[in-house]
Amino acid sequence: MCGIAGVLSANPALDVSATVDGMVNSLRHRGPDCSGQEIRTFAGVRVGLGHTRLSILDLSDAGKQPMRSADARMWLTYNGETYNFQELRRRLVDRGAVFRSQTDTEVILEAFARWGPDSLGRLRGMFALGVWDERTGTLTLARDPFGIKPLYYAAPAGGQSFVFASEIRALLRSRLVSGQVSPAGLRSYLQTGSITAPDTILSGVRSLMPGEYLQVRIRNGSIEIGSALPYADPVLTHASEVEAPGRRADAVAQLRSVLAESIRLHRISDVPLGVFLSGGIDSSAIVALVKSVAGTPPKTFSVVFGEQQFSEQQHARRIADEFETDHTEVLLTEGDLLAQLPEALGALDQPSMDGFNTYVISKAVKQAGVTVALSGLGGDELFAGYSSFARALRLRPLALAPEGVRRYAAALGRQWWNGSVQRDKLWDLLASDISPAAAYRISRRLFADPEIAHLFPMTNTARTTAADGMRADAINCVSRLELRGYMANTLLRDTDSMSMAHSIEVRVPFVDRDVARYVLSLPGSWKVSRTRPKPLLLDALNGLLPESVWNRPKMGFSLPFERWMRSSLQPEITRLLAAPALSSIGVDSACAGSVWRTFLDRPQAERWSRAWSLYVLGRWCEQQQVSL
């Protein structure tokens, strides 16, 4: 995997080459193998493209970037993997293209040279890229349809510059972006524990949305920024175009074939490859499919804890033994956590209450000499693995009750039976429109709007997730919301920053264009069962996975933060919440301290995640030295 960066500047006083070089240096962890930059000039405006490379395909110098097209018209800086590049390469060769390397980078460049933005919808993979067109003076930025790879941009005040990069820290390094916290981004963080794109934690910095491209043109010596436009959105639209089988048995058989093809493509690599293994259904399915497709077992890696109630050690070992993998266990203790926590929080590109587990396992994978790892991320979103799916179904009968009755019952509940975060959510659900979108929004909520108004007095308007009119199929509705929300804004973003901190490329075979289109085309009722979790996935892998994988309580890949926050981490969190870091960004320290004390005194009323999110926010701002 790689890091990309670029600058357009009409300011003659700006040293574009030095600026790009500084941005690339800040991204060195994303690509330690080599780096490069290209400086061009168009109508008096200088254009700088930068790249730092983690070599995965064609390890020779032929894969260096920025890369120039065969006709010398275009330059590309690219971060990602395009799994169908060999198919696209054959099509381009049939049309007269001549290739100098075996990389997917060159295929993307030649495809864009021939088809322009229409080429983006042909790519199957994960990517963020910038293409400079020397003939038209146009920079095109694009991001994959799921947002697996990040891409940020900013147009500093004055209109003389435009800057983009794989990480926000690179934008800060350019010195063209101020280190001021965005009130909208902060409010978004308090709502969910991560920041919902296109907002970011910094004022003036935007995230390009999944499945969008943005064109920046140079006209008469000026920089003109267009509107971001969609080129693909398989999560919401294309599933209806898939011709799904009418019988569940036929759908199950076809799903196995679709998953096997995704695994086959995601295994393409010229460097060692491993699998993150928790012992749950999703990671076990990846291991089973890899062995089935490749014929040989993969290397597997698990994080285990001394606290057995949190450890899935025995389950991961059982899968490793079942499929005869080369298995590595990483034992994490409280001491290890304290030692790694500062560097892990420093690896976060934006504050997030999640992600530390990926940091730990990525570090172990790198130390074992593996560069590419497969993850089961996306399985819960596609195959109804979260509690949000069951909650949406349980709420449906309540929709039959008159709205006035429900609101009255919610008001009584708040008055007579309250005092905990979970009960607050219950009454808010009862008073909502009982749609799947409402169930998702409230379930994923960290702080409610009134609480945010106390924590962050500068807030003035509350933003909520739109229902999008998705009611017909509750399960598929929640799938789309999870894919666009928690997965895109938390899981994928954290996985990218935490794995790239160790120069590890994480691939997610479930988060694949063809897999998502197919699974979302099937009735939601086929994906739920009262007796088994993820029945559609289990049936598709019938004969591959042992029953022990699913016939046990769901644990997930989590860390025992609640216990640690009451022991080794307590002094550090107490210190941080009393430090200037939170007050410097407008957070009321008294309210934050109240959340922390309630967690310590009444954990049944205040879950650990809210206090932890405030700590991470303060620590991130302290490390990055940002303020309002």
PDB file of C-alpha atoms in Angstrom, residues 219-447:
ATOM      1  CA  ARG A 219      -8.146  28.291 -15.964  1.00  0.00           C
ATOM      2  CA  ASN A 220      -6.265  31.470 -16.912  1.00  0.00           C
ATOM      3  CA  GLY A 221      -3.800  31.005 -14.089  1.00  0.00           C
ATOM      4  CA  SER A 222      -6.504  30.370 -11.486  1.00  0.00           C
ATOM      5  CA  ILE A 223      -7.487  27.189  -9.635  1.00  0.00           C
ATOM      6  CA  GLU A 224     -11.138  26.186 -10.086  1.00  0.00           C
ATOM      7  CA  ILE A 225     -12.527  23.450  -7.845  1.00  0.00           C
ATOM      8  CA  GLY A 226     -15.512  21.550  -9.195  1.00  0.00           C
ATOM      9  CA  SER A 227     -18.172  19.661  -7.300  1.00  0.00           C
ATOM     10  CA  ALA A 228     -17.574  16.073  -6.271  1.00  0.00           C
ATOM     11  CA  LEU A 229     -19.534  13.719  -8.501  1.00  0.00           C
ATOM     12  CA  PRO A 230     -20.516  10.070  -8.007  1.00  0.00           C
ATOM     13  CA  TYR A 231     -19.177   7.497 -10.442  1.00  0.00           C
ATOM     14  CA  ALA A 232     -20.361   4.394  -8.568  1.00  0.00           C
ATOM     15  CA  ASP A 233     -22.350   3.469  -5.484  1.00  0.00           C
ATOM     16  CA  PRO A 234     -22.876  -0.288  -5.344  1.00  0.00           C
ATOM     17  CA  VAL A 235     -23.976  -0.103  -1.724  1.00  0.00           C
ATOM     18  CA  LEU A 236     -27.162   1.754  -2.611  1.00  0.00           C
ATOM     19  CA  THR A 237     -28.035   1.251  -6.251  1.00  0.00           C
ATOM     20  CA  HIS A 238     -26.388  -1.503  -8.202  1.00  0.00           C
ATOM     21  CA  ALA A 239     -27.658  -4.384  -6.080  1.00  0.00           C
ATOM     22  CA  SER A 240     -31.017  -4.064  -7.820  1.00  0.00           C
ATOM     23  CA  GLU A 241     -29.298  -4.706 -11.162  1.00  0.00           C
ATOM     24  CA  VAL A 242     -28.052  -8.145 -10.082  1.00  0.00           C
ATOM     25  CA  GLU A 243     -30.182 -11.060 -11.228  1.00  0.00           C
ATOM     26  CA  ALA A 244     -30.537 -13.005  -7.988  1.00  0.00           C
ATOM     27  CA  PRO A 245     -31.737 -16.615  -7.788  1.00  0.00           C
ATOM     28  CA  GLY A 246     -35.363 -17.099  -6.839  1.00  0.00           C
ATOM     29  CA  ARG A 247     -34.631 -20.004  -4.493  1.00  0.00           C
ATOM     30  CA  ARG A 248     -32.530 -19.692  -1.363  1.00  0.00           C
ATOM     31  CA  ALA A 249     -30.687 -22.963  -2.063  1.00  0.00           C
ATOM     32  CA  ASP A 250     -29.559 -21.652  -5.448  1.00  0.00           C
ATOM     33  CA  ALA A 251     -28.522 -18.345  -3.869  1.00  0.00           C
ATOM     34  CA  VAL A 252     -26.412 -20.161  -1.284  1.00  0.00           C
ATOM     35  CA  ALA A 253     -24.550 -22.121  -3.952  1.00  0.00           C
ATOM     36  CA  GLN A 254     -23.895 -19.004  -6.015  1.00  0.00           C
ATOM     37  CA  LEU A 255     -22.739 -17.062  -2.945  1.00  0.00           C
ATOM     38  CA  ARG A 256     -20.007 -19.606  -2.298  1.00  0.00           C
ATOM     39  CA  SER A 257     -18.758 -19.109  -5.839  1.00  0.00           C
ATOM     40  CA  VAL A 258     -18.872 -15.300  -5.489  1.00  0.00           C
ATOM     41  CA  LEU A 259     -16.917 -15.430  -2.224  1.00  0.00           C
ATOM     42  CA  ALA A 260     -14.331 -17.843  -3.632  1.00  0.00           C
ATOM     43  CA  GLU A 261     -13.729 -15.518  -6.598  1.00  0.00           C
ATOM     44  CA  SER A 262     -13.238 -12.564  -4.264  1.00  0.00           C
ATOM     45  CA  ILE A 263     -10.714 -14.523  -2.220  1.00  0.00           C
ATOM     46  CA  ARG A 264      -8.875 -15.577  -5.381  1.00  0.00           C
ATOM     47  CA  LEU A 265      -8.510 -11.962  -6.481  1.00  0.00           C
ATOM     48  CA  HIS A 266      -7.580 -10.666  -3.025  1.00  0.00           C
ATOM     49  CA  ARG A 267      -4.745 -13.190  -2.769  1.00  0.00           C
ATOM     50  CA  ILE A 268      -2.833 -11.679  -5.704  1.00  0.00           C
ATOM     51  CA  SER A 269       0.478 -10.490  -4.264  1.00  0.00           C
ATOM     52  CA  ASP A 270       4.218 -10.673  -4.833  1.00  0.00           C
ATOM     53  CA  VAL A 271       4.918 -10.524  -1.062  1.00  0.00           C
ATOM     54  CA  PRO A 272       3.988 -12.764   1.939  1.00  0.00           C
ATOM     55  CA  LEU A 273       0.297 -12.805   2.935  1.00  0.00           C
ATOM     56  CA  GLY A 274      -1.487 -13.673   6.210  1.00  0.00           C
ATOM     57  CA  VAL A 275      -4.969 -13.648   7.789  1.00  0.00           C
ATOM     58  CA  PHE A 276      -6.221 -11.898  10.932  1.00  0.00           C
ATOM     59  CA  LEU A 277      -7.926 -14.686  12.914  1.00  0.00           C
ATOM     60  CA  SER A 278     -10.182 -14.002  15.898  1.00  0.00           C
ATOM     61  CA  GLY A 279     -11.938 -17.369  15.886  1.00  0.00           C
ATOM     62  CA  GLY A 280     -15.293 -15.828  14.964  1.00  0.00           C
ATOM     63  CA  ILE A 281     -17.389 -16.600  11.911  1.00  0.00           C
ATOM     64  CA  ASP A 282     -16.013 -13.934   9.573  1.00  0.00           C
ATOM     65  CA  SER A 283     -12.282 -14.457  10.088  1.00  0.00           C
ATOM     66  CA  SER A 284     -12.754 -18.246  10.173  1.00  0.00           C
ATOM     67  CA  ALA A 285     -14.640 -18.018   6.871  1.00  0.00           C
ATOM     68  CA  ILE A 286     -11.689 -16.157   5.322  1.00  0.00           C
ATOM     69  CA  VAL A 287      -9.268 -18.850   6.516  1.00  0.00           C
ATOM     70  CA  ALA A 288     -11.515 -21.638   5.179  1.00  0.00           C
ATOM     71  CA  LEU A 289     -11.969 -19.942   1.817  1.00  0.00           C
ATOM     72  CA  VAL A 290      -8.252 -19.195   1.432  1.00  0.00           C
ATOM     73  CA  LYS A 291      -7.346 -22.836   2.005  1.00  0.00           C
ATOM     74  CA  SER A 292     -10.154 -23.983  -0.314  1.00  0.00           C
ATOM     75  CA  VAL A 293      -9.068 -21.639  -3.117  1.00  0.00           C
ATOM     76  CA  ALA A 294      -5.299 -21.902  -2.697  1.00  0.00           C
ATOM     77  CA  GLY A 295      -5.087 -25.529  -1.619  1.00  0.00           C
ATOM     78  CA  THR A 296      -2.620 -24.571   1.107  1.00  0.00           C
ATOM     79  CA  PRO A 297      -3.305 -23.066   4.558  1.00  0.00           C
ATOM     80  CA  PRO A 298      -2.372 -19.418   5.184  1.00  0.00           C
ATOM     81  CA  LYS A 299      -0.410 -17.843   7.993  1.00  0.00           C
ATOM     82  CA  THR A 300      -2.827 -16.712  10.730  1.00  0.00           C
ATOM     83  CA  PHE A 301      -2.477 -14.198  13.577  1.00  0.00           C
ATOM     84  CA  SER A 302      -4.527 -13.704  16.755  1.00  0.00           C
ATOM     85  CA  VAL A 303      -4.461 -11.338  19.726  1.00  0.00           C
ATOM     86  CA  VAL A 304      -5.043 -13.110  23.055  1.00  0.00           C
ATOM     87  CA  PHE A 305      -5.414 -11.798  26.612  1.00  0.00           C
ATOM     88  CA  GLY A 306      -4.730 -13.021  30.081  1.00  0.00           C
ATOM     89  CA  GLU A 307      -8.346 -12.096  30.915  1.00  0.00           C
ATOM     90  CA  GLN A 308     -10.051 -15.227  29.629  1.00  0.00           C
ATOM     91  CA  GLN A 309     -13.517 -13.657  29.508  1.00  0.00           C
ATOM     92  CA  PHE A 310     -12.216 -11.375  26.743  1.00  0.00           C
ATOM     93  CA  SER A 311      -9.928 -13.843  24.982  1.00  0.00           C
ATOM     94  CA  GLU A 312     -10.942 -15.923  21.979  1.00  0.00           C
ATOM     95  CA  GLN A 313      -7.701 -17.868  22.177  1.00  0.00           C
ATOM     96  CA  GLN A 314      -9.259 -21.326  22.329  1.00  0.00           C
ATOM     97  CA  HIS A 315     -11.598 -20.593  19.404  1.00  0.00           C
ATOM     98  CA  ALA A 316      -8.816 -19.202  17.210  1.00  0.00           C
ATOM     99  CA  ARG A 317      -6.600 -22.175  18.063  1.00  0.00           C
ATOM    100  CA  ARG A 318      -9.375 -24.567  17.109  1.00  0.00           C
ATOM    101  CA  ILE A 319      -9.687 -22.967  13.673  1.00  0.00           C
ATOM    102  CA  ALA A 320      -5.913 -22.848  13.223  1.00  0.00           C
ATOM    103  CA  ASP A 321      -5.737 -26.566  14.054  1.00  0.00           C
ATOM    104  CA  GLU A 322      -8.739 -27.398  11.850  1.00  0.00           C
ATOM    105  CA  PHE A 323      -7.147 -25.796   8.791  1.00  0.00           C
ATOM    106  CA  GLU A 324      -3.512 -26.524   9.763  1.00  0.00           C
ATOM    107  CA  THR A 325      -2.422 -22.901   9.520  1.00  0.00           C
ATOM    108  CA  ASP A 326       0.938 -21.468  10.524  1.00  0.00           C
ATOM    109  CA  HIS A 327      -0.496 -19.722  13.579  1.00  0.00           C
ATOM    110  CA  THR A 328       0.959 -16.889  15.687  1.00  0.00           C
ATOM    111  CA  GLU A 329      -0.557 -15.654  18.961  1.00  0.00           C
ATOM    112  CA  VAL A 330       0.110 -12.186  20.361  1.00  0.00           C
ATOM    113  CA  LEU A 331      -0.393 -12.060  24.140  1.00  0.00           C
ATOM    114  CA  LEU A 332      -1.467  -8.608  25.290  1.00  0.00           C
ATOM    115  CA  THR A 333      -1.263  -7.629  28.957  1.00  0.00           C
ATOM    116  CA  GLU A 334      -2.104  -4.409  30.751  1.00  0.00           C
ATOM    117  CA  GLY A 335       1.579  -3.537  30.694  1.00  0.00           C
ATOM    118  CA  ASP A 336       1.714  -4.031  26.939  1.00  0.00           C
ATOM    119  CA  LEU A 337      -1.302  -1.776  26.508  1.00  0.00           C
ATOM    120  CA  LEU A 338       0.240   1.047  28.511  1.00  0.00           C
ATOM    121  CA  ALA A 339       3.482   0.710  26.589  1.00  0.00           C
ATOM    122  CA  GLN A 340       1.839   0.764  23.146  1.00  0.00           C
ATOM    123  CA  LEU A 341      -1.026   3.163  23.821  1.00  0.00           C
ATOM    124  CA  PRO A 342       0.820   6.467  23.164  1.00  0.00           C
ATOM    125  CA  GLU A 343       2.187   5.310  19.812  1.00  0.00           C
ATOM    126  CA  ALA A 344      -1.161   3.748  18.863  1.00  0.00           C
ATOM    127  CA  LEU A 345      -3.062   6.947  19.580  1.00  0.00           C
ATOM    128  CA  GLY A 346      -0.375   8.820  17.673  1.00  0.00           C
ATOM    129  CA  ALA A 347      -1.065   6.589  14.672  1.00  0.00           C
ATOM    130  CA  LEU A 348      -4.703   7.722  14.499  1.00  0.00           C
ATOM    131  CA  ASP A 349      -5.121  10.147  11.623  1.00  0.00           C
ATOM    132  CA  GLN A 350      -8.316  11.423  13.248  1.00  0.00           C
ATOM    133  CA  PRO A 351      -9.638  10.765  16.766  1.00  0.00           C
ATOM    134  CA  SER A 352     -11.580   7.506  17.047  1.00  0.00           C
ATOM    135  CA  MET A 353     -12.802   5.417  19.949  1.00  0.00           C
ATOM    136  CA  ASP A 354     -11.893   2.235  18.047  1.00  0.00           C
ATOM    137  CA  GLY A 355      -8.880   0.807  16.249  1.00  0.00           C
ATOM    138  CA  PHE A 356      -6.344  -0.152  18.907  1.00  0.00           C
ATOM    139  CA  ASN A 357      -6.828  -3.875  18.284  1.00  0.00           C
ATOM    140  CA  THR A 358      -5.854  -3.442  14.623  1.00  0.00           C
ATOM    141  CA  TYR A 359      -2.738  -1.552  15.669  1.00  0.00           C
ATOM    142  CA  VAL A 360      -1.626  -4.383  17.946  1.00  0.00           C
ATOM    143  CA  ILE A 361      -2.183  -7.227  15.502  1.00  0.00           C
ATOM    144  CA  SER A 362      -0.696  -5.277  12.572  1.00  0.00           C
ATOM    145  CA  LYS A 363       2.471  -4.755  14.572  1.00  0.00           C
ATOM    146  CA  ALA A 364       2.720  -8.498  15.241  1.00  0.00           C
ATOM    147  CA  VAL A 365       2.067  -9.358  11.598  1.00  0.00           C
ATOM    148  CA  LYS A 366       4.805  -7.001  10.433  1.00  0.00           C
ATOM    149  CA  GLN A 367       7.279  -8.438  12.928  1.00  0.00           C
ATOM    150  CA  ALA A 368       6.500 -11.889  11.483  1.00  0.00           C
ATOM    151  CA  GLY A 369       7.604 -10.703   8.033  1.00  0.00           C
ATOM    152  CA  VAL A 370       4.131 -10.469   6.472  1.00  0.00           C
ATOM    153  CA  THR A 371       3.218  -7.429   4.349  1.00  0.00           C
ATOM    154  CA  VAL A 372      -0.367  -8.205   3.265  1.00  0.00           C
ATOM    155  CA  ALA A 373      -3.140  -9.463   5.586  1.00  0.00           C
ATOM    156  CA  LEU A 374      -6.733 -10.479   4.894  1.00  0.00           C
ATOM    157  CA  SER A 375      -9.462  -9.422   7.325  1.00  0.00           C
ATOM    158  CA  GLY A 376     -13.072 -10.510   7.844  1.00  0.00           C
ATOM    159  CA  LEU A 377     -14.189  -6.885   8.145  1.00  0.00           C
ATOM    160  CA  GLY A 378     -17.545  -6.354   6.423  1.00  0.00           C
ATOM    161  CA  GLY A 379     -19.046  -9.717   7.322  1.00  0.00           C
ATOM    162  CA  ASP A 380     -21.204  -8.285  10.097  1.00  0.00           C
ATOM    163  CA  GLU A 381     -22.504  -5.527   7.821  1.00  0.00           C
ATOM    164  CA  LEU A 382     -23.433  -7.801   4.918  1.00  0.00           C
ATOM    165  CA  PHE A 383     -24.632 -10.879   6.795  1.00  0.00           C
ATOM    166  CA  ALA A 384     -26.594  -9.221   9.640  1.00  0.00           C
ATOM    167  CA  GLY A 385     -24.139  -9.861  12.445  1.00  0.00           C
ATOM    168  CA  TYR A 386     -24.786  -6.780  14.588  1.00  0.00           C
ATOM    169  CA  SER A 387     -27.481  -6.301  17.220  1.00  0.00           C
ATOM    170  CA  SER A 388     -28.785  -3.381  15.133  1.00  0.00           C
ATOM    171  CA  PHE A 389     -30.333  -5.902  12.716  1.00  0.00           C
ATOM    172  CA  ALA A 390     -32.282  -7.771  15.403  1.00  0.00           C
ATOM    173  CA  ARG A 391     -33.298  -4.474  17.002  1.00  0.00           C
ATOM    174  CA  ALA A 392     -34.745  -3.210  13.718  1.00  0.00           C
ATOM    175  CA  LEU A 393     -36.868  -6.370  13.453  1.00  0.00           C
ATOM    176  CA  ARG A 394     -38.036  -6.193  17.067  1.00  0.00           C
ATOM    177  CA  LEU A 395     -39.158  -2.611  16.592  1.00  0.00           C
ATOM    178  CA  ARG A 396     -41.462  -3.353  13.661  1.00  0.00           C
ATOM    179  CA  PRO A 397     -44.487  -4.385  15.783  1.00  0.00           C
ATOM    180  CA  LEU A 398     -44.205  -1.104  17.681  1.00  0.00           C
ATOM    181  CA  ALA A 399     -44.851   0.764  14.450  1.00  0.00           C
ATOM    182  CA  LEU A 400     -48.453  -0.476  14.640  1.00  0.00           C
ATOM    183  CA  ALA A 401     -49.032   1.575  17.794  1.00  0.00           C
ATOM    184  CA  PRO A 402     -50.181   5.176  17.231  1.00  0.00           C
ATOM    185  CA  GLU A 403     -47.350   7.682  17.309  1.00  0.00           C
ATOM    186  CA  GLY A 404     -49.008   9.659  20.111  1.00  0.00           C
ATOM    187  CA  VAL A 405     -49.241   6.579  22.314  1.00  0.00           C
ATOM    188  CA  ARG A 406     -45.585   5.749  21.762  1.00  0.00           C
ATOM    189  CA  ARG A 407     -44.443   9.267  22.538  1.00  0.00           C
ATOM    190  CA  TYR A 408     -46.554   9.348  25.708  1.00  0.00           C
ATOM    191  CA  ALA A 409     -45.081   6.035  26.859  1.00  0.00           C
ATOM    192  CA  ALA A 410     -41.569   7.341  26.148  1.00  0.00           C
ATOM    193  CA  ALA A 411     -42.247  10.493  28.191  1.00  0.00           C
ATOM    194  CA  LEU A 412     -43.474   8.407  31.134  1.00  0.00           C
ATOM    195  CA  GLY A 413     -40.433   6.185  30.882  1.00  0.00           C
ATOM    196  CA  ARG A 414     -38.058   9.151  30.995  1.00  0.00           C
ATOM    197  CA  GLN A 415     -39.862  10.473  34.051  1.00  0.00           C
ATOM    198  CA  TRP A 416     -40.117   7.280  36.101  1.00  0.00           C
ATOM    199  CA  TRP A 417     -37.515   4.821  34.840  1.00  0.00           C
ATOM    200  CA  ASN A 418     -34.384   6.515  33.697  1.00  0.00           C
ATOM    201  CA  GLY A 419     -30.828   7.106  34.824  1.00  0.00           C
ATOM    202  CA  SER A 420     -28.747   5.161  32.295  1.00  0.00           C
ATOM    203  CA  VAL A 421     -27.507   5.620  28.735  1.00  0.00           C
ATOM    204  CA  GLN A 422     -29.253   2.455  27.568  1.00  0.00           C
ATOM    205  CA  ARG A 423     -32.632   3.536  28.955  1.00  0.00           C
ATOM    206  CA  ASP A 424     -32.263   6.934  27.288  1.00  0.00           C
ATOM    207  CA  LYS A 425     -31.801   5.137  23.983  1.00  0.00           C
ATOM    208  CA  LEU A 426     -34.844   2.953  24.658  1.00  0.00           C
ATOM    209  CA  TRP A 427     -37.124   5.951  25.161  1.00  0.00           C
ATOM    210  CA  ASP A 428     -35.672   7.721  22.126  1.00  0.00           C
ATOM    211  CA  LEU A 429     -36.344   4.639  20.011  1.00  0.00           C
ATOM    212  CA  LEU A 430     -39.916   4.468  21.262  1.00  0.00           C
ATOM    213  CA  ALA A 431     -40.473   8.136  20.415  1.00  0.00           C
ATOM    214  CA  SER A 432     -38.897   7.819  16.947  1.00  0.00           C
ATOM    215  CA  ASP A 433     -40.589   6.842  13.676  1.00  0.00           C
ATOM    216  CA  ILE A 434     -39.546   3.192  14.372  1.00  0.00           C
ATOM    217  CA  SER A 435     -37.774   2.997  11.002  1.00  0.00           C
ATOM    218  CA  PRO A 436     -34.631   0.871  10.505  1.00  0.00           C
ATOM    219  CA  ALA A 437     -32.725   4.129  10.031  1.00  0.00           C
ATOM    220  CA  ALA A 438     -33.883   5.388  13.432  1.00  0.00           C
ATOM    221  CA  ALA A 439     -32.918   2.083  15.044  1.00  0.00           C
ATOM    222  CA  TYR A 440     -29.475   2.284  13.477  1.00  0.00           C
ATOM    223  CA  ARG A 441     -28.909   5.943  14.328  1.00  0.00           C
ATOM    224  CA  ILE A 442     -29.905   5.624  17.976  1.00  0.00           C
ATOM    225  CA  SER A 443     -28.121   2.292  18.461  1.00  0.00           C
ATOM    226  CA  ARG A 444     -24.844   3.713  17.159  1.00  0.00           C
ATOM    227  CA  ARG A 445     -25.190   6.977  19.090  1.00  0.00           C
ATOM    228  CA  LEU A 446     -22.496   7.899  21.582  1.00  0.00           C
ATOM    229  CA  PHE A 447     -23.852  11.159  23.037  1.00  0.00           C
TER     230      PHE A 447
END
